[in-house]
C-alpha positions as CSV (number, residue, x, y, z in Angstrom):
1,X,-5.6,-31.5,1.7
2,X,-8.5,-31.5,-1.3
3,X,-10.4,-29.3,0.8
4,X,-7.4,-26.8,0.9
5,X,-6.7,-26.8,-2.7
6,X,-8.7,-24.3,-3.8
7,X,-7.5,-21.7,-1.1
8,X,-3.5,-22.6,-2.2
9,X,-4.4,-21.3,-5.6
10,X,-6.6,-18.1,-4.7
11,X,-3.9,-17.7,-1.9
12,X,-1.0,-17.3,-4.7
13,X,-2.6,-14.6,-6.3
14,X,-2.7,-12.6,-3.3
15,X,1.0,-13.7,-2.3
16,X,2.2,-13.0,-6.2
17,X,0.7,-9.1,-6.3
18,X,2.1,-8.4,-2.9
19,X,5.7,-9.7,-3.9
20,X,5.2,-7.2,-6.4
21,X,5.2,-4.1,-4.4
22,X,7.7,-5.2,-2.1
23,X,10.0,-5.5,-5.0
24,X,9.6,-2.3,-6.4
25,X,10.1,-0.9,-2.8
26,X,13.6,-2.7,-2.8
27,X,14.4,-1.6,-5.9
28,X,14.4,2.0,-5.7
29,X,17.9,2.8,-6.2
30,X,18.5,0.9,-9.0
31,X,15.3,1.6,-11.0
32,X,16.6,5.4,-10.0
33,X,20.3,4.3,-11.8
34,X,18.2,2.1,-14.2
35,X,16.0,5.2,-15.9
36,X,18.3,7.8,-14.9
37,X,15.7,9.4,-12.8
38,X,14.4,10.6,-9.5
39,X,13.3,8.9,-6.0
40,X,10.4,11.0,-6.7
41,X,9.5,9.6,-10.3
42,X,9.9,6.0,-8.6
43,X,7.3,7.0,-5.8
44,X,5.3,8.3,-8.2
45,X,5.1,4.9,-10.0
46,X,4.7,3.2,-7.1
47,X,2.1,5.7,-6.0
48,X,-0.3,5.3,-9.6
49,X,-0.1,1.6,-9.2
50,X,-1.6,1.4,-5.8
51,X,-3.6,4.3,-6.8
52,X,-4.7,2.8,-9.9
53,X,-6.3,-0.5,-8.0
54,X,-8.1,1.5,-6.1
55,X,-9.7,3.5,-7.9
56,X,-11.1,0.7,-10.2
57,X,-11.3,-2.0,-7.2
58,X,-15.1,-1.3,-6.8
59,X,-15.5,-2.1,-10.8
60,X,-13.8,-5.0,-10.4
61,X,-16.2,-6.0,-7.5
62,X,-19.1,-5.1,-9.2
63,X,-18.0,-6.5,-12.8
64,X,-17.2,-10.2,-10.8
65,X,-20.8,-9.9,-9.8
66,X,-22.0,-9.4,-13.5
67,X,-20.0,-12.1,-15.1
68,X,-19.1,-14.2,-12.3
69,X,-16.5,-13.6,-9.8
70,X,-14.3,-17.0,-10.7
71,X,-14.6,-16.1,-14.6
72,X,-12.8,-12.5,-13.5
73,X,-10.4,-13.7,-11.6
74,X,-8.8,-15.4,-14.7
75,X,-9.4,-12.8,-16.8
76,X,-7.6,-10.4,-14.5
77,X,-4.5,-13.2,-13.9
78,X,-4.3,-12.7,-17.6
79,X,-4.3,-8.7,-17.7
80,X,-1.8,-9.2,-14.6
81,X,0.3,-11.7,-16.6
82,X,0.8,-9.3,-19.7
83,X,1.4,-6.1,-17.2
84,X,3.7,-8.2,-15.9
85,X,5.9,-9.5,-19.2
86,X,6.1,-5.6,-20.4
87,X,7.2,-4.7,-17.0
88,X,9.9,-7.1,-17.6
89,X,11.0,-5.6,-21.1
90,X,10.3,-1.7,-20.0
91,X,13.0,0.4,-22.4
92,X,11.9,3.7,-20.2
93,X,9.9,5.0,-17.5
94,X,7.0,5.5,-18.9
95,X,6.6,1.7,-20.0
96,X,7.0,0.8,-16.5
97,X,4.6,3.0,-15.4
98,X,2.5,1.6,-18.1
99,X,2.5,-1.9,-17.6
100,X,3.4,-2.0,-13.9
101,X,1.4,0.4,-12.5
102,X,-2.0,0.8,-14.9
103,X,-2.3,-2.8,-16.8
104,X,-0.8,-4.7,-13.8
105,X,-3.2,-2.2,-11.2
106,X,-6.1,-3.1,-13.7
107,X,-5.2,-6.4,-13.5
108,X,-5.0,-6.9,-9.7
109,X,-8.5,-4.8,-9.4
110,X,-9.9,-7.8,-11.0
111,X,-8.4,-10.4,-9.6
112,X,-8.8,-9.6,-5.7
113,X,-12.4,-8.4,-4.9
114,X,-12.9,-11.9,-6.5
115,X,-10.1,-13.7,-4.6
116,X,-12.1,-12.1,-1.5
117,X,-15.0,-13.0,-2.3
118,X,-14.0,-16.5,-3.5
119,X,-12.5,-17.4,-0.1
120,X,-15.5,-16.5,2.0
121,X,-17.8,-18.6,-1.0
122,X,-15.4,-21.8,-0.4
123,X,-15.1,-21.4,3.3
124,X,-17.0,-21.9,6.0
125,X,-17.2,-20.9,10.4
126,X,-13.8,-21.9,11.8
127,X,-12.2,-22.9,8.4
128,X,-13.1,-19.8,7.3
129,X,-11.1,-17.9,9.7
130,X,-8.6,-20.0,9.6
131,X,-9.0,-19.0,5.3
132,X,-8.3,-15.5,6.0
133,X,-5.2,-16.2,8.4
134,X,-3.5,-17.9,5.8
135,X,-4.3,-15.4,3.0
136,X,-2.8,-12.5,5.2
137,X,-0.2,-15.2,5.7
138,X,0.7,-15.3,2.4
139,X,0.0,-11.5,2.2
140,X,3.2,-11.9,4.9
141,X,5.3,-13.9,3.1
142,X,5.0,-12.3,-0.2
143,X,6.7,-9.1,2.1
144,X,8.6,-11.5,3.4
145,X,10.5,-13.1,-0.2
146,X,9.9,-10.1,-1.9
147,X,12.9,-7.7,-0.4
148,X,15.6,-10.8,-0.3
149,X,14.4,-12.3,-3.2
150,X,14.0,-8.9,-5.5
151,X,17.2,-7.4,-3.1
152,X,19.3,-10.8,-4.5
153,X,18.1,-10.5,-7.8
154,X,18.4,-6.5,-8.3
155,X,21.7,-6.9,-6.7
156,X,23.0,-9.9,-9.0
157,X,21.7,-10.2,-12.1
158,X,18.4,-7.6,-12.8
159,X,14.6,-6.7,-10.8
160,X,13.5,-7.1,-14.5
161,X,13.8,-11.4,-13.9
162,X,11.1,-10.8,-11.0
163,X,8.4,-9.8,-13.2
164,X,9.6,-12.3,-16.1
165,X,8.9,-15.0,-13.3
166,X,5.7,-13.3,-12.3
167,X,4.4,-14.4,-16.0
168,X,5.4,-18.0,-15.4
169,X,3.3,-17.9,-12.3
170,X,0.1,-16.4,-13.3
171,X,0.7,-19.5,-16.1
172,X,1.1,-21.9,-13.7
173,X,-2.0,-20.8,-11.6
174,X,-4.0,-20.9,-14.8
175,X,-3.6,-24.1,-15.3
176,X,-5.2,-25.5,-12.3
177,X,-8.1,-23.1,-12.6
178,X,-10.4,-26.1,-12.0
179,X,-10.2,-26.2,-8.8
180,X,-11.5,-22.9,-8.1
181,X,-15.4,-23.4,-7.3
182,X,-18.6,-20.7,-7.9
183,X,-21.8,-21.5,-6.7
184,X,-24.4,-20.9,-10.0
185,X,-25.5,-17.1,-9.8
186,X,-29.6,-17.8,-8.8
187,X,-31.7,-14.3,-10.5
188,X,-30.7,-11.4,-13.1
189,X,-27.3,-10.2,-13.1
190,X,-26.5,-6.4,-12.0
191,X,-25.9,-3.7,-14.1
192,X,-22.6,-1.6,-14.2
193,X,-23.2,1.8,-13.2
194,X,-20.4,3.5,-15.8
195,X,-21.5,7.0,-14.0
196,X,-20.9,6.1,-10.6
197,X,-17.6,4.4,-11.3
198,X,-16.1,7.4,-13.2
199,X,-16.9,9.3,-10.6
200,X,-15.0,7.6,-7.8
201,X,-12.3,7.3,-9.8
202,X,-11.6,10.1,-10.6
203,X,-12.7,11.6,-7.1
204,X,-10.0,9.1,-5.5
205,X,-7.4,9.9,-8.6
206,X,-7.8,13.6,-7.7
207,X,-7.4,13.2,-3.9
208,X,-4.1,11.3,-4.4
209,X,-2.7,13.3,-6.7
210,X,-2.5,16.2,-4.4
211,X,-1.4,14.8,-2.0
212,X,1.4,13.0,-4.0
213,X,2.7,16.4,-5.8
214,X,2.5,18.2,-2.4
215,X,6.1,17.8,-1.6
216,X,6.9,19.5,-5.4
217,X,4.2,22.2,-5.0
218,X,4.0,22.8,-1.6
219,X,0.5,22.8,0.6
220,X,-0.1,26.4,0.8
221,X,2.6,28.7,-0.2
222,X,3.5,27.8,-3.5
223,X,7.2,25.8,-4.5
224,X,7.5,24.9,-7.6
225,X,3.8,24.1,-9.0
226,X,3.1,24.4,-12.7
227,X,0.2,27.2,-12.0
228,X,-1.3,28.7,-8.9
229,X,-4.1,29.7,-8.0
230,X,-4.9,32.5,-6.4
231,X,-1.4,32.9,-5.7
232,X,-1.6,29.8,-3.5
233,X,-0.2,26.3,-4.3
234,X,-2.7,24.0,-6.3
235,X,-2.3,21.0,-3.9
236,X,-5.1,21.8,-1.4
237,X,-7.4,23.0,-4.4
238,X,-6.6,19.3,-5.8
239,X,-7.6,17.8,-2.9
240,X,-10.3,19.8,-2.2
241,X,-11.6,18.8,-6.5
242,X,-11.2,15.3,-5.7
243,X,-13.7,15.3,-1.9
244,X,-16.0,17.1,-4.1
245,X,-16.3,14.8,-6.6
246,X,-16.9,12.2,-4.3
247,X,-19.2,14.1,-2.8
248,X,-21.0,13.9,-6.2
249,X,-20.4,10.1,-6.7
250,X,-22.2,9.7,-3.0
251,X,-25.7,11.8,-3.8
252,X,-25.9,9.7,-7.4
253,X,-25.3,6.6,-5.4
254,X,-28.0,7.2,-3.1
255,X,-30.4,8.7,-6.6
256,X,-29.8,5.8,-8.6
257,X,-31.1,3.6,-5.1
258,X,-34.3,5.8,-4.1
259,X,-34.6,5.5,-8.6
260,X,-34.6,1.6,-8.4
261,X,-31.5,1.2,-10.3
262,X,-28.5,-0.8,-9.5
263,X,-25.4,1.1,-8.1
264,X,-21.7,0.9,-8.2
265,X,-22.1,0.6,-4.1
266,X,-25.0,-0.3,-1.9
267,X,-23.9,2.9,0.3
268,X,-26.2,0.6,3.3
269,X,-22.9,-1.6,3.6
270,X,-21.0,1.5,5.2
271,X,-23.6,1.8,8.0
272,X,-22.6,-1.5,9.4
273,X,-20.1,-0.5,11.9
274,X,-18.1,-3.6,11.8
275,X,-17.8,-3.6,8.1
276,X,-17.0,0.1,8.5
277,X,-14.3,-0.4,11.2
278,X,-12.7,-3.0,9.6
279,X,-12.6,-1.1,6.5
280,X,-10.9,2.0,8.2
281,X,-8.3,-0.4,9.9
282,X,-7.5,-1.7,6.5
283,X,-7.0,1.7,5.4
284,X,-4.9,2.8,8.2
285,X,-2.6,-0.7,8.1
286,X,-2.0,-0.1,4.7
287,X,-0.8,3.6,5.1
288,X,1.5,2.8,7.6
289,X,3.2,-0.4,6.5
290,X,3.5,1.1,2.1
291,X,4.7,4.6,4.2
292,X,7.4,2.8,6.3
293,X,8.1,0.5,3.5
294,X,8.5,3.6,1.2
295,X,11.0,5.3,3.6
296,X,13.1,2.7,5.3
297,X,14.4,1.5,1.8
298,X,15.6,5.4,1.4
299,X,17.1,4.8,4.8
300,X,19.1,1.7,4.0
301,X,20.1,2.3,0.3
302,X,20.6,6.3,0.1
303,X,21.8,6.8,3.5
304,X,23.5,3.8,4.7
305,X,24.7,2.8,0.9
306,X,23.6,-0.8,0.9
307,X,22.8,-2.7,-2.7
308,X,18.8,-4.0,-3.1
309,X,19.8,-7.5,-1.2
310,X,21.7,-6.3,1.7
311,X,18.6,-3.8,2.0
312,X,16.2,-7.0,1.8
313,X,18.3,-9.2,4.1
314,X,17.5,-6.2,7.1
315,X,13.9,-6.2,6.0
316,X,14.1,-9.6,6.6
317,X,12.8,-9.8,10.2
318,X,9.7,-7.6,9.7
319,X,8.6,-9.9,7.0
320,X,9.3,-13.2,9.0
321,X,7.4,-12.1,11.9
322,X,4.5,-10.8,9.5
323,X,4.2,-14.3,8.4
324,X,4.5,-15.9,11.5
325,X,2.3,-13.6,13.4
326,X,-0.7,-13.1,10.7
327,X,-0.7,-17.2,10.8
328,X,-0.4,-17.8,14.4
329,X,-3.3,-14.9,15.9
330,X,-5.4,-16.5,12.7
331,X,-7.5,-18.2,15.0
332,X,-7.1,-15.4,18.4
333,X,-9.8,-13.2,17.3
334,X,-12.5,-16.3,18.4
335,X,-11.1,-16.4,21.9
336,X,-9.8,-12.4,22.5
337,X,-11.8,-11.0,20.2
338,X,-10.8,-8.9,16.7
339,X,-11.2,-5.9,18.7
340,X,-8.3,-6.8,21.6
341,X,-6.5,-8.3,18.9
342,X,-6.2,-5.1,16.6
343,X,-6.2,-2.5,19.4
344,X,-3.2,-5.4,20.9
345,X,-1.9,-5.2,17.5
346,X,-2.0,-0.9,17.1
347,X,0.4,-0.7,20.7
348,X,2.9,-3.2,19.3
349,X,2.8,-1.0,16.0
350,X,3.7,2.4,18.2
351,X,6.0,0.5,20.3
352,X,8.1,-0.5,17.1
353,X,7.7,2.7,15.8
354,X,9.1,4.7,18.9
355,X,12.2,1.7,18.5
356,X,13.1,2.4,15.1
357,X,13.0,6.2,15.7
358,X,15.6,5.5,18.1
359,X,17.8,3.4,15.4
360,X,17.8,5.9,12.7
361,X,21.5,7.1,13.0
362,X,24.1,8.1,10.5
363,X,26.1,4.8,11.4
364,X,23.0,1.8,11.5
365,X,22.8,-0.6,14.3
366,X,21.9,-4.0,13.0
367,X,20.8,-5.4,15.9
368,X,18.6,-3.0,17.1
369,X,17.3,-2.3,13.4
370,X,16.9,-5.8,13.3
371,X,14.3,-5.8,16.8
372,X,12.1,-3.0,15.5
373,X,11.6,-4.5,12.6
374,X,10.5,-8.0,13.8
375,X,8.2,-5.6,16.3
376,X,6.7,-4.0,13.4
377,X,6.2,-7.2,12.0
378,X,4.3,-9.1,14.9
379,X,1.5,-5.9,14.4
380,X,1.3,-6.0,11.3
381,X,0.6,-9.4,11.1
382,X,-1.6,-9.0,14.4
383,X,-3.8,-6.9,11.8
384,X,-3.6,-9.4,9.1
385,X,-5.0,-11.9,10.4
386,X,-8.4,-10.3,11.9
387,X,-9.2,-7.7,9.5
388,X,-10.5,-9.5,5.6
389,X,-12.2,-11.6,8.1
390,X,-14.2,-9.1,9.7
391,X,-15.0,-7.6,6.8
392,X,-16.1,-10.6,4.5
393,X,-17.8,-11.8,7.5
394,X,-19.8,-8.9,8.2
395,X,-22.0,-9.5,5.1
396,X,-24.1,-11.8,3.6
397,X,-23.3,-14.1,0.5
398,X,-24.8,-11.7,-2.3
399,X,-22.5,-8.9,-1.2
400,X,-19.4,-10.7,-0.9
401,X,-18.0,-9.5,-4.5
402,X,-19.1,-5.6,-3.5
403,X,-17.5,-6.2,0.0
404,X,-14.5,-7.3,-1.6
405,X,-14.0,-4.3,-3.8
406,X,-14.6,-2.3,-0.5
407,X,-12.0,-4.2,1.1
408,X,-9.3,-3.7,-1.7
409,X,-10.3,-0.2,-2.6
410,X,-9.6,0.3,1.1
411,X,-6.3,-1.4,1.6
412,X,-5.0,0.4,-2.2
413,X,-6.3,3.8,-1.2
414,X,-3.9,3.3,2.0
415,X,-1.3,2.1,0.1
416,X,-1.5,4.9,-2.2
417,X,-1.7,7.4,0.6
418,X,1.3,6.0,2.2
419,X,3.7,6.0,-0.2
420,X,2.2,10.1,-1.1
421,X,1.5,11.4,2.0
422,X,5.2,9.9,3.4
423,X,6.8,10.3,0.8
424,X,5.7,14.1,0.5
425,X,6.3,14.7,4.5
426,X,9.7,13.3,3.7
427,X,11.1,15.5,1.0
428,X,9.1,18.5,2.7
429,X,11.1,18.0,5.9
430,X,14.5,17.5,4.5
431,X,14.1,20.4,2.5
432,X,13.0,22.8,5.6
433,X,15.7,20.9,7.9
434,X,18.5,21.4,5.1
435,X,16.8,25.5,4.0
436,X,17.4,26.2,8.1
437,X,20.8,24.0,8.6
438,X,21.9,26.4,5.8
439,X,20.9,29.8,6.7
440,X,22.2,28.9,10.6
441,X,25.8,27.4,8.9
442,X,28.4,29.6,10.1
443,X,31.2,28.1,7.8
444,X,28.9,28.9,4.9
445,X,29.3,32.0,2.8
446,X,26.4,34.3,2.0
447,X,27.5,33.9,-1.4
448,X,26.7,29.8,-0.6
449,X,23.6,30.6,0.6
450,X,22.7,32.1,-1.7
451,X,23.4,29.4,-4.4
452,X,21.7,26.3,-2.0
453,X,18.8,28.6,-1.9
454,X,18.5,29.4,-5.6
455,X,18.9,25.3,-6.2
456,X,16.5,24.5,-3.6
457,X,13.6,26.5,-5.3
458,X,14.2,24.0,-8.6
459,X,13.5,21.5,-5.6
460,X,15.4,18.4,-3.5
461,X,15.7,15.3,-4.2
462,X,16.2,12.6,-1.9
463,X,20.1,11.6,-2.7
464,X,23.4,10.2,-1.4
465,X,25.6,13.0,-0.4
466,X,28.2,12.4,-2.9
467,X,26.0,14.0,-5.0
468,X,25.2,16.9,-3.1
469,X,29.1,16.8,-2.7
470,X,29.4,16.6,-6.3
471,X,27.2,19.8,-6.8
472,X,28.4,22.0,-4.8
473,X,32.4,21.1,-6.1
474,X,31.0,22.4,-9.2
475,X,29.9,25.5,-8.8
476,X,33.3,26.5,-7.5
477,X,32.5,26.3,-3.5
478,X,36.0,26.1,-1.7
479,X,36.5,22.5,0.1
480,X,35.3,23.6,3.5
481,X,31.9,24.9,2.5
482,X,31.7,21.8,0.2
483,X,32.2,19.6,3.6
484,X,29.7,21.8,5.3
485,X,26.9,21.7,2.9
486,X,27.4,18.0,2.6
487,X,27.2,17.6,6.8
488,X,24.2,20.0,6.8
489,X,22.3,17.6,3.9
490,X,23.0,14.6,5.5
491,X,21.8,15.8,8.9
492,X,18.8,16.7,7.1
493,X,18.0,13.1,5.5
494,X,18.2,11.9,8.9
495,X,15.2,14.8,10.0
496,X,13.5,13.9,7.2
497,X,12.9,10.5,7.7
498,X,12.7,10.7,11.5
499,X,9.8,13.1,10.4
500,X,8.2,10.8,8.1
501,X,8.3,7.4,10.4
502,X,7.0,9.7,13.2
503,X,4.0,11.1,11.0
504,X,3.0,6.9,10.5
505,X,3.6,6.6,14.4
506,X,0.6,9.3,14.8
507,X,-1.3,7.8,12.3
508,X,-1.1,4.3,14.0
509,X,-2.2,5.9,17.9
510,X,-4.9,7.9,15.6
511,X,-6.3,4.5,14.6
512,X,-7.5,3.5,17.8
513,X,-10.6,5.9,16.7
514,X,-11.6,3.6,14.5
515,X,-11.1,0.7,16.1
516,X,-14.7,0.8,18.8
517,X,-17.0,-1.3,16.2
518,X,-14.9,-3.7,15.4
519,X,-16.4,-7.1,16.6
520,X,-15.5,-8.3,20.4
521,X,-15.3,-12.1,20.1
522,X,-17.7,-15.2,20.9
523,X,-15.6,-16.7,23.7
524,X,-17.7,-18.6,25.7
525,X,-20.5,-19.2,23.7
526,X,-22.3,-22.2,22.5
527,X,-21.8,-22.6,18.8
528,X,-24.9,-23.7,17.0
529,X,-24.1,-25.6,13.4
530,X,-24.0,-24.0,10.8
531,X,-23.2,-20.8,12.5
532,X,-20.6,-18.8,10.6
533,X,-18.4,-15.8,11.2
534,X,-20.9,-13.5,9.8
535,X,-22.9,-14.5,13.1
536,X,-20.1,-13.8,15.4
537,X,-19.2,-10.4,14.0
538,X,-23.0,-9.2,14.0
539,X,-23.8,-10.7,17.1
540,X,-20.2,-9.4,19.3
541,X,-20.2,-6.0,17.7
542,X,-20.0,-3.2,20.3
């Protein structure tokens, strides 16, 4: 069990900031009730946190290569710990937002690229592997406890106990520090390159935030954006800012290398294809599962009307087969190969999709609910388990730190894209399914139309219908148009997210692309000692 301490401490850091999120994701209603806000001021919080670890995920890579990746890693728990204890006393939104989603997010960028990099330092060959299973493991069962857990204590006494317990964690982790081993650094330490990491932040900030605001200011024609240009929406000229400045951050990265000088990233890494493929799956996972995660909440809470616990207990089996799975295929890739495993992994992920398509219904059933979300959780822990392997393992020792702000920066930049890009898709479709249910409503009055229209160029919110009941009572509409625009809104929630969960369905069969470098397994090979999984995935690539 000595040998295992080491990864039961690193492995609670991972399982502690992914309880996080799944809290949050739980919590949406109430934080809504809580701050007397919107479902899209929530996703935007949840959005800047994921956004904000990736951006600076490659700094924290590079700084745990500058002063040591085990010295960051406590420094970070400690940033993490303080996000964590204002979280927990947050009088508004904006103090959420501040110490949830920037000192928490800085926190996390510093702590993980090191955890990453710490694991493959302390591991070796088949234990190794086996390192990487039980870190997506715990990756699992932080999803797993976080919806019951934050759904029980939302529901009972307040979300804000969560992050008051995260503190008592990051305390309790600090204390057996000790155990955590570094290798002494051998030669100079690197230099931060302040210019290069500016620039991908802010080129990833950019990118993010159009796509976020999309749904409020529309992709071409504009909605309600606070300037235009050209007469267009902003959201595409966002985007378009934030690939061009990474475009910038790419041609210094490859100056300050043919110059001599140290970069934020070694820009060689990407052209190993299994590093590259892994770091596209990661991507991809982490779009899908923070996009469904995002939506199905909405589902269950706004739509259904269930409190944050009943919404965790029917998250439940996603999580428990997460855990399972990730644990159980840890050691699959050596026989099948990470390639079968993930490609395995991207089916079960469409098939579970396609079922809970088929489930979202005004009245829910449980049961079937319940089967397409243990689906979903047998590929996503399928994924778990093969991909921070085949990335640390594609690398040599020097680069693990670098490698493992590429991996995070990956998995964030996914999560952030998920909870925008979904979350946009989702208010954009109910508001063209509810615009159309409108204008085609025969029991509505012109004079009605007239006033949803008018409302709906303020913009839509994701809501129960007693509100949209409670709106339209007063502005005078007569009873029957009242029951009619409430019918047509609530068939619209139910496009809207049908639209959104379909969008992550295309985005998983769109990820077999990226899936032909990943490494094809050593099965049947003599193992030579000493031979670690760095070998296999540079030897099996195809």
């Amino acid at each position: 069990m000595t040998h295992w301490r080491a990864l039961i401490v690193l492995g609670t850091a991972q399982f502690l900031m992914v309880l996080d999120t799944s809290v949050m994701n739980v919590s949406i209603s109430q934080l809504v009730e809580d701050f007397d806000t919107e479902v899209t001021a929530i996703q935007a919080v949840i959005t800047l946190y994921s956004l904000v670890m990736a951006a600076f995920m490659l700094i924290g890579g590079r700084l745990g290569d500058i002063f040591g990746r085990r010295r960051l890693f406590l420094l970070g728990l400690v940033v993490y710990g303080i996000g964590s204890a204002l979280t927990a006393v947050a009088p508004t939104l904006w103090v959420l937002a501040l110490g949830w989603s920037v000192i928490e997010g800085l926190g996390a960028a510093m702590v993980l690229p090191a955890m990453a990099a710490l694991v493959a330092e302390s591991y070796r060959g088949r234990d190794r592997a086996v390192a990487y299973g039980v870190i997506g493991g715990l990756a699992g069962a932080g999803i797993a406890v976080g919806p019951l857990l934050g759904g029980w204590v939302t529901t009972y006494l307040t979300w804000r106990l969560v992050f008051a317990g995260e503190v008592v964690v990051v305390a309790a982790v600090l204390c057996f520090r000790r155990v955590i081993k570094e290798s002494p650094r051998t030669g100079p330490a690197p230099r931060l390159d302040g210019v290069g990491a500016a620039l991908a932040a802010a080129g990833l900030a950019l990118g993010v935030l159009g796509v976020l605001q999309s749904g409020t200011w529309g992709w071409v024609q504009p909605a309600n954006p606070p300037f235009t240009v050209l007469g267009f929406a902003p959201t595409l000229f966002v985007i378009g800012a934030g690939v061009l400045v990474l475009a910038v951050f790419l041609h210094w990265e490859r100056r300050r290398e043919a110059q001599g000088a140290e970069p934020l990233v070694h820009l060689p890494l990407l052209k190993k294809p299994a590093l590259r493929s892994g770091l596209m799956c990661l991507l991809s996972q982490n779009l899908i599962l923070l996009g469904l995660f995002f939506t199905i909440p909405l589902y269950l809470q706004v739509v259904q009307g269930f409190d944050a616990f009943q919404t965790g207990l029917r998250l439940l089996p996603v999580s428990v087969t997460m855990l399972a799975a990730s644990v159980i295929a840890s050691r699959l890739g050596r026989v099948a190969g990470p390639r079968r495993v993930v490609r395995g992994a991207l089916v079960t992920l469409a098939a579970a999709i396609v079922w809970l398509l088929a489930t979202i219904d005004p009245d829910i059933d449980d049961a079937q609910f319940a089967g397409a979300m243990a689906l979903l959780g047998v590929g996503m822990g399928l994924l778990a388990s093969q991909l921070g392997n085949v990335v640390q393992s594609s690398v040599g020792e020097e680069e693990r730190s670098e490698v493992g702000g590429l991996q995070f920066t990956a998995q964030n930049l996914g999560s952030a894209l998920g909870t925008a890009l979904i979350g946009s898709l989702l208010i954009g479709a109910l508001a063209h399914a509810f615009t159309t249910q409108v204008e085609d409503d025969a029991r509505l009055s012109a004079e009605a139309r007239q006033q949803t229209s008018t409302a709906l160029e303020a913009g839509i919110s994701f809501v129960p219908t007693d509100q949209v009941t409670s709106a339209a009572e007063s502005v005078g509409l007569p009873p029957p148009e009242v029951d009619a625009l409430t019918d047509s809104y609530a068939s619209s929630q139910l496009d809207g997210l049908k639209a959104a969960i379909l969008a992550t369905g295309g985005i998983t069969v769109a990820s077999f692309l990226v899936t032909g470098h990943l490494p094809t397994g050593t099965a049947g090979r003599p193992k030579q000692p000493g031979t670690d999984e760095r070998a296999d995935a540079a030897d099996s690539t195809g």
